[in-house]
């Protein structure tokens, strides 16, 4: 029991970036399950129990499908389908995050290659972990994945949160500049929920801001959230950036975003994340993604 508690404290210290952390039960409400998952991660990555589900992104101006965001799922043999919140924090405190990133890039670009083969030039977006921008190898990992699938760099978009930039701003800026130099897209996810300086938007090769779903979902009922959304769209466009609104759940919100010039949207109105096989079926059958008004 003491060794188990020490293990939990160690992983929490790693998550915080070093130092000493005393064990606290509040850090580990489900410790047996948590530690079991840590032990399962390497095997799951190696045996490819992970899969990407894809959520569509549409252009608000003309309802055109422009791409998908790849969202990771773990088909656990005993616990069923696990969402990223169930296992990503565990991967980020150990070395598994690098193998997991390689797997995500492989799955995303393999799917994008199949879309190209069907005649659809669609971009696929994947999320980067803060740990990825603490590792110099991320640029070569992305380059190798693009080469493996003969994918044009413009086919890939890397999403990272504002807080990812705060761990080591200088290193993050340098690595993002190198990633941007490859030609891949860079997007700030959940914009408005972090504490990054606007100077990041000026210094980094960012192409798109993604407005957090919490603001988008409330913009029809909250004047404050509506102002935040409008201001973010105006700020991004004034800086020459694109804007994605996530969390669109009804047609009224879609129309309001289109009226203020938001570029792209995603959310349950358009479609939930679905398997790669289901996406290919939709592309083959010419599915209409946006419901009629």
PDB file of N, CA and C in Angstrom, residues 15-63:
ATOM      1  N   UNK A  15       3.427  15.033 -13.381  1.00  0.00           N
ATOM      2  CA  UNK A  15       2.407  15.837 -14.064  1.00  0.00           C
ATOM      3  C   UNK A  15       2.626  17.323 -13.809  1.00  0.00           C
ATOM      4  N   UNK A  16       3.062  17.668 -12.606  1.00  0.00           N
ATOM      5  CA  UNK A  16       3.291  19.073 -12.269  1.00  0.00           C
ATOM      6  C   UNK A  16       4.621  19.590 -12.794  1.00  0.00           C
ATOM      7  N   UNK A  17       5.441  18.705 -13.309  1.00  0.00           N
ATOM      8  CA  UNK A  17       6.689  19.134 -13.899  1.00  0.00           C
ATOM      9  C   UNK A  17       7.907  18.989 -13.024  1.00  0.00           C
ATOM     10  N   UNK A  18       7.852  18.167 -11.995  1.00  0.00           N
ATOM     11  CA  UNK A  18       9.031  17.916 -11.162  1.00  0.00           C
ATOM     12  C   UNK A  18       8.799  18.285  -9.717  1.00  0.00           C
ATOM     13  N   UNK A  19       9.814  18.102  -8.902  1.00  0.00           N
ATOM     14  CA  UNK A  19       9.687  18.421  -7.483  1.00  0.00           C
ATOM     15  C   UNK A  19       9.149  17.252  -6.687  1.00  0.00           C
ATOM     16  N   UNK A  20       8.731  17.545  -5.464  1.00  0.00           N
ATOM     17  CA  UNK A  20       8.259  16.519  -4.527  1.00  0.00           C
ATOM     18  C   UNK A  20       6.795  16.767  -4.221  1.00  0.00           C
ATOM     19  N   UNK A  21       5.998  15.728  -4.272  1.00  0.00           N
ATOM     20  CA  UNK A  21       4.575  15.821  -3.953  1.00  0.00           C
ATOM     21  C   UNK A  21       4.245  14.741  -2.928  1.00  0.00           C
ATOM     22  N   UNK A  22       3.716  15.101  -1.769  1.00  0.00           N
ATOM     23  CA  UNK A  22       3.283  14.083  -0.806  1.00  0.00           C
ATOM     24  C   UNK A  22       1.991  13.426  -1.271  1.00  0.00           C
ATOM     25  N   UNK A  23       1.817  12.188  -0.913  1.00  0.00           N
ATOM     26  CA  UNK A  23       0.594  11.483  -1.298  1.00  0.00           C
ATOM     27  C   UNK A  23      -0.614  12.125  -0.623  1.00  0.00           C
ATOM     28  N   UNK A  24      -1.675  12.257  -1.401  1.00  0.00           N
ATOM     29  CA  UNK A  24      -2.939  12.784  -0.899  1.00  0.00           C
ATOM     30  C   UNK A  24      -4.041  11.980  -1.564  1.00  0.00           C
ATOM     31  N   UNK A  25      -4.951  11.454  -0.769  1.00  0.00           N
ATOM     32  CA  UNK A  25      -6.011  10.612  -1.333  1.00  0.00           C
ATOM     33  C   UNK A  25      -6.844  11.349  -2.371  1.00  0.00           C
ATOM     34  N   UNK A  26      -6.939  12.686  -2.246  1.00  0.00           N
ATOM     35  CA  UNK A  26      -7.730  13.453  -3.210  1.00  0.00           C
ATOM     36  C   UNK A  26      -7.108  13.427  -4.599  1.00  0.00           C
ATOM     37  N   UNK A  27      -5.814  13.124  -4.681  1.00  0.00           N
ATOM     38  CA  UNK A  27      -5.153  13.022  -5.978  1.00  0.00           C
ATOM     39  C   UNK A  27      -5.454  11.703  -6.660  1.00  0.00           C
ATOM     40  N   UNK A  28      -6.028  10.776  -5.937  1.00  0.00           N
ATOM     41  CA  UNK A  28      -6.105   9.401  -6.415  1.00  0.00           C
ATOM     42  C   UNK A  28      -7.422   8.744  -6.001  1.00  0.00           C
ATOM     43  N   UNK A  29      -8.562   9.300  -6.438  1.00  0.00           N
ATOM     44  CA  UNK A  29      -9.838   8.756  -5.986  1.00  0.00           C
ATOM     45  C   UNK A  29     -10.123   7.349  -6.485  1.00  0.00           C
ATOM     46  N   UNK A  30      -9.507   6.969  -7.605  1.00  0.00           N
ATOM     47  CA  UNK A  30      -9.750   5.632  -8.169  1.00  0.00           C
ATOM     48  C   UNK A  30      -8.412   4.952  -8.426  1.00  0.00           C
ATOM     49  N   UNK A  31      -7.572   4.932  -7.448  1.00  0.00           N
ATOM     50  CA  UNK A  31      -6.189   4.520  -7.669  1.00  0.00           C
ATOM     51  C   UNK A  31      -6.025   3.098  -8.205  1.00  0.00           C
ATOM     52  N   UNK A  32      -6.745   2.093  -7.744  1.00  0.00           N
ATOM     53  CA  UNK A  32      -6.514   0.756  -8.318  1.00  0.00           C
ATOM     54  C   UNK A  32      -6.781   0.720  -9.819  1.00  0.00           C
ATOM     55  N   UNK A  33      -7.905   1.324 -10.239  1.00  0.00           N
ATOM     56  CA  UNK A  33      -8.225   1.356 -11.666  1.00  0.00           C
ATOM     57  C   UNK A  33      -7.214   2.184 -12.442  1.00  0.00           C
ATOM     58  N   UNK A  34      -6.813   3.290 -11.827  1.00  0.00           N
ATOM     59  CA  UNK A  34      -5.869   4.186 -12.485  1.00  0.00           C
ATOM     60  C   UNK A  34      -4.533   3.486 -12.726  1.00  0.00           C
ATOM     61  N   UNK A  35      -4.032   2.840 -11.709  1.00  0.00           N
ATOM     62  CA  UNK A  35      -2.748   2.167 -11.851  1.00  0.00           C
ATOM     63  C   UNK A  35      -2.836   0.976 -12.803  1.00  0.00           C
ATOM     64  N   UNK A  36      -3.980   0.323 -12.832  1.00  0.00           N
ATOM     65  CA  UNK A  36      -4.161  -0.776 -13.783  1.00  0.00           C
ATOM     66  C   UNK A  36      -4.121  -0.254 -15.217  1.00  0.00           C
ATOM     67  N   UNK A  37      -4.732   0.913 -15.454  1.00  0.00           N
ATOM     68  CA  UNK A  37      -4.711   1.488 -16.798  1.00  0.00           C
ATOM     69  C   UNK A  37      -3.301   1.884 -17.211  1.00  0.00           C
ATOM     70  N   UNK A  38      -2.528   2.411 -16.255  1.00  0.00           N
ATOM     71  CA  UNK A  38      -1.143   2.752 -16.565  1.00  0.00           C
ATOM     72  C   UNK A  38      -0.403   1.517 -17.067  1.00  0.00           C
ATOM     73  N   UNK A  39      -0.642   0.402 -16.413  1.00  0.00           N
ATOM     74  CA  UNK A  39       0.006  -0.834 -16.834  1.00  0.00           C
ATOM     75  C   UNK A  39      -0.468  -1.329 -18.182  1.00  0.00           C
ATOM     76  N   UNK A  40      -1.705  -0.981 -18.561  1.00  0.00           N
ATOM     77  CA  UNK A  40      -2.271  -1.446 -19.824  1.00  0.00           C
ATOM     78  C   UNK A  40      -1.885  -0.581 -21.018  1.00  0.00           C
ATOM     79  N   UNK A  41      -1.426   0.635 -20.780  1.00  0.00           N
ATOM     80  CA  UNK A  41      -1.254   1.592 -21.867  1.00  0.00           C
ATOM     81  C   UNK A  41      -0.263   1.113 -22.928  1.00  0.00           C
ATOM     82  N   UNK A  42       0.910   0.681 -22.505  1.00  0.00           N
ATOM     83  CA  UNK A  42       1.922   0.279 -23.483  1.00  0.00           C
ATOM     84  C   UNK A  42       1.419  -0.849 -24.366  1.00  0.00           C
ATOM     85  N   UNK A  43       0.775  -1.833 -23.736  1.00  0.00           N
ATOM     86  CA  UNK A  43       0.238  -2.941 -24.521  1.00  0.00           C
ATOM     87  C   UNK A  43      -0.838  -2.452 -25.488  1.00  0.00           C
ATOM     88  N   UNK A  44      -1.700  -1.554 -25.022  1.00  0.00           N
ATOM     89  CA  UNK A  44      -2.796  -1.057 -25.854  1.00  0.00           C
ATOM     90  C   UNK A  44      -2.265  -0.326 -27.088  1.00  0.00           C
ATOM     91  N   UNK A  45      -1.212   0.468 -26.894  1.00  0.00           N
ATOM     92  CA  UNK A  45      -0.622   1.186 -28.028  1.00  0.00           C
ATOM     93  C   UNK A  45       0.037   0.201 -28.981  1.00  0.00           C
ATOM     94  N   UNK A  46       0.778  -0.732 -28.428  1.00  0.00           N
ATOM     95  CA  UNK A  46       1.492  -1.718 -29.245  1.00  0.00           C
ATOM     96  C   UNK A  46       0.528  -2.584 -30.049  1.00  0.00           C
ATOM     97  N   UNK A  47      -0.589  -2.972 -29.435  1.00  0.00           N
ATOM     98  CA  UNK A  47      -1.551  -3.847 -30.107  1.00  0.00           C
ATOM     99  C   UNK A  47      -2.660  -3.069 -30.809  1.00  0.00           C
ATOM    100  N   UNK A  48      -2.514  -1.743 -30.830  1.00  0.00           N
ATOM    101  CA  UNK A  48      -3.420  -0.856 -31.573  1.00  0.00           C
ATOM    102  C   UNK A  48      -4.876  -1.039 -31.147  1.00  0.00           C
ATOM    103  N   UNK A  49      -5.075  -1.036 -29.832  1.00  0.00           N
ATOM    104  CA  UNK A  49      -6.436  -1.003 -29.308  1.00  0.00           C
ATOM    105  C   UNK A  49      -7.033   0.399 -29.415  1.00  0.00           C
ATOM    106  N   UNK A  50      -6.172   1.382 -29.720  1.00  0.00           N
ATOM    107  CA  UNK A  50      -6.624   2.759 -29.874  1.00  0.00           C
ATOM    108  C   UNK A  50      -7.202   2.969 -31.272  1.00  0.00           C
ATOM    109  N   UNK A  51      -8.163   3.857 -31.369  1.00  0.00           N
ATOM    110  CA  UNK A  51      -8.738   4.216 -32.666  1.00  0.00           C
ATOM    111  C   UNK A  51      -9.062   5.703 -32.654  1.00  0.00           C
ATOM    112  N   UNK A  52      -9.115   6.289 -33.844  1.00  0.00           N
ATOM    113  CA  UNK A  52      -9.564   7.668 -33.965  1.00  0.00           C
ATOM    114  C   UNK A  52     -10.986   7.687 -34.483  1.00  0.00           C
ATOM    115  N   UNK A  53     -11.808   8.520 -33.841  1.00  0.00           N
ATOM    116  CA  UNK A  53     -13.118   8.858 -34.380  1.00  0.00           C
ATOM    117  C   UNK A  53     -13.036  10.285 -34.904  1.00  0.00           C
ATOM    118  N   UNK A  54     -13.808  10.593 -35.913  1.00  0.00           N
ATOM    119  CA  UNK A  54     -13.628  11.847 -36.636  1.00  0.00           C
ATOM    120  C   UNK A  54     -14.892  12.696 -36.590  1.00  0.00           C
ATOM    121  N   UNK A  55     -14.736  13.961 -36.153  1.00  0.00           N
ATOM    122  CA  UNK A  55     -15.861  14.892 -36.121  1.00  0.00           C
ATOM    123  C   UNK A  55     -15.713  15.887 -37.260  1.00  0.00           C
ATOM    124  N   UNK A  56     -16.765  16.060 -38.079  1.00  0.00           N
ATOM    125  CA  UNK A  56     -16.650  16.910 -39.266  1.00  0.00           C
ATOM    126  C   UNK A  56     -16.582  18.401 -38.928  1.00  0.00           C
ATOM    127  N   UNK A  57     -15.881  19.139 -39.806  1.00  0.00           N
ATOM    128  CA  UNK A  57     -15.830  20.599 -39.760  1.00  0.00           C
ATOM    129  C   UNK A  57     -16.401  21.129 -41.071  1.00  0.00           C
ATOM    130  N   UNK A  58     -17.298  22.100 -40.969  1.00  0.00           N
ATOM    131  CA  UNK A  58     -17.927  22.680 -42.152  1.00  0.00           C
ATOM    132  C   UNK A  58     -17.620  24.172 -42.230  1.00  0.00           C
ATOM    133  N   UNK A  59     -17.590  24.690 -43.466  1.00  0.00           N
ATOM    134  CA  UNK A  59     -17.481  26.139 -43.668  1.00  0.00           C
ATOM    135  C   UNK A  59     -18.859  26.753 -43.455  1.00  0.00           C
ATOM    136  N   UNK A  60     -18.921  27.766 -42.597  1.00  0.00           N
ATOM    137  CA  UNK A  60     -20.213  28.381 -42.299  1.00  0.00           C
ATOM    138  C   UNK A  60     -20.771  29.156 -43.484  1.00  0.00           C
ATOM    139  N   UNK A  61     -19.922  29.632 -44.372  1.00  0.00           N
ATOM    140  CA  UNK A  61     -20.396  30.454 -45.484  1.00  0.00           C
ATOM    141  C   UNK A  61     -21.219  29.660 -46.489  1.00  0.00           C
ATOM    142  N   UNK A  62     -20.836  28.379 -46.718  1.00  0.00           N
ATOM    143  CA  UNK A  62     -21.514  27.617 -47.770  1.00  0.00           C
ATOM    144  C   UNK A  62     -21.813  26.167 -47.378  1.00  0.00           C
ATOM    145  N   UNK A  63     -21.679  25.823 -46.087  1.00  0.00           N
ATOM    146  CA  UNK A  63     -21.981  24.474 -45.579  1.00  0.00           C
ATOM    147  C   UNK A  63     -21.068  23.401 -46.163  1.00  0.00           C
TER     148      UNK A  63
END
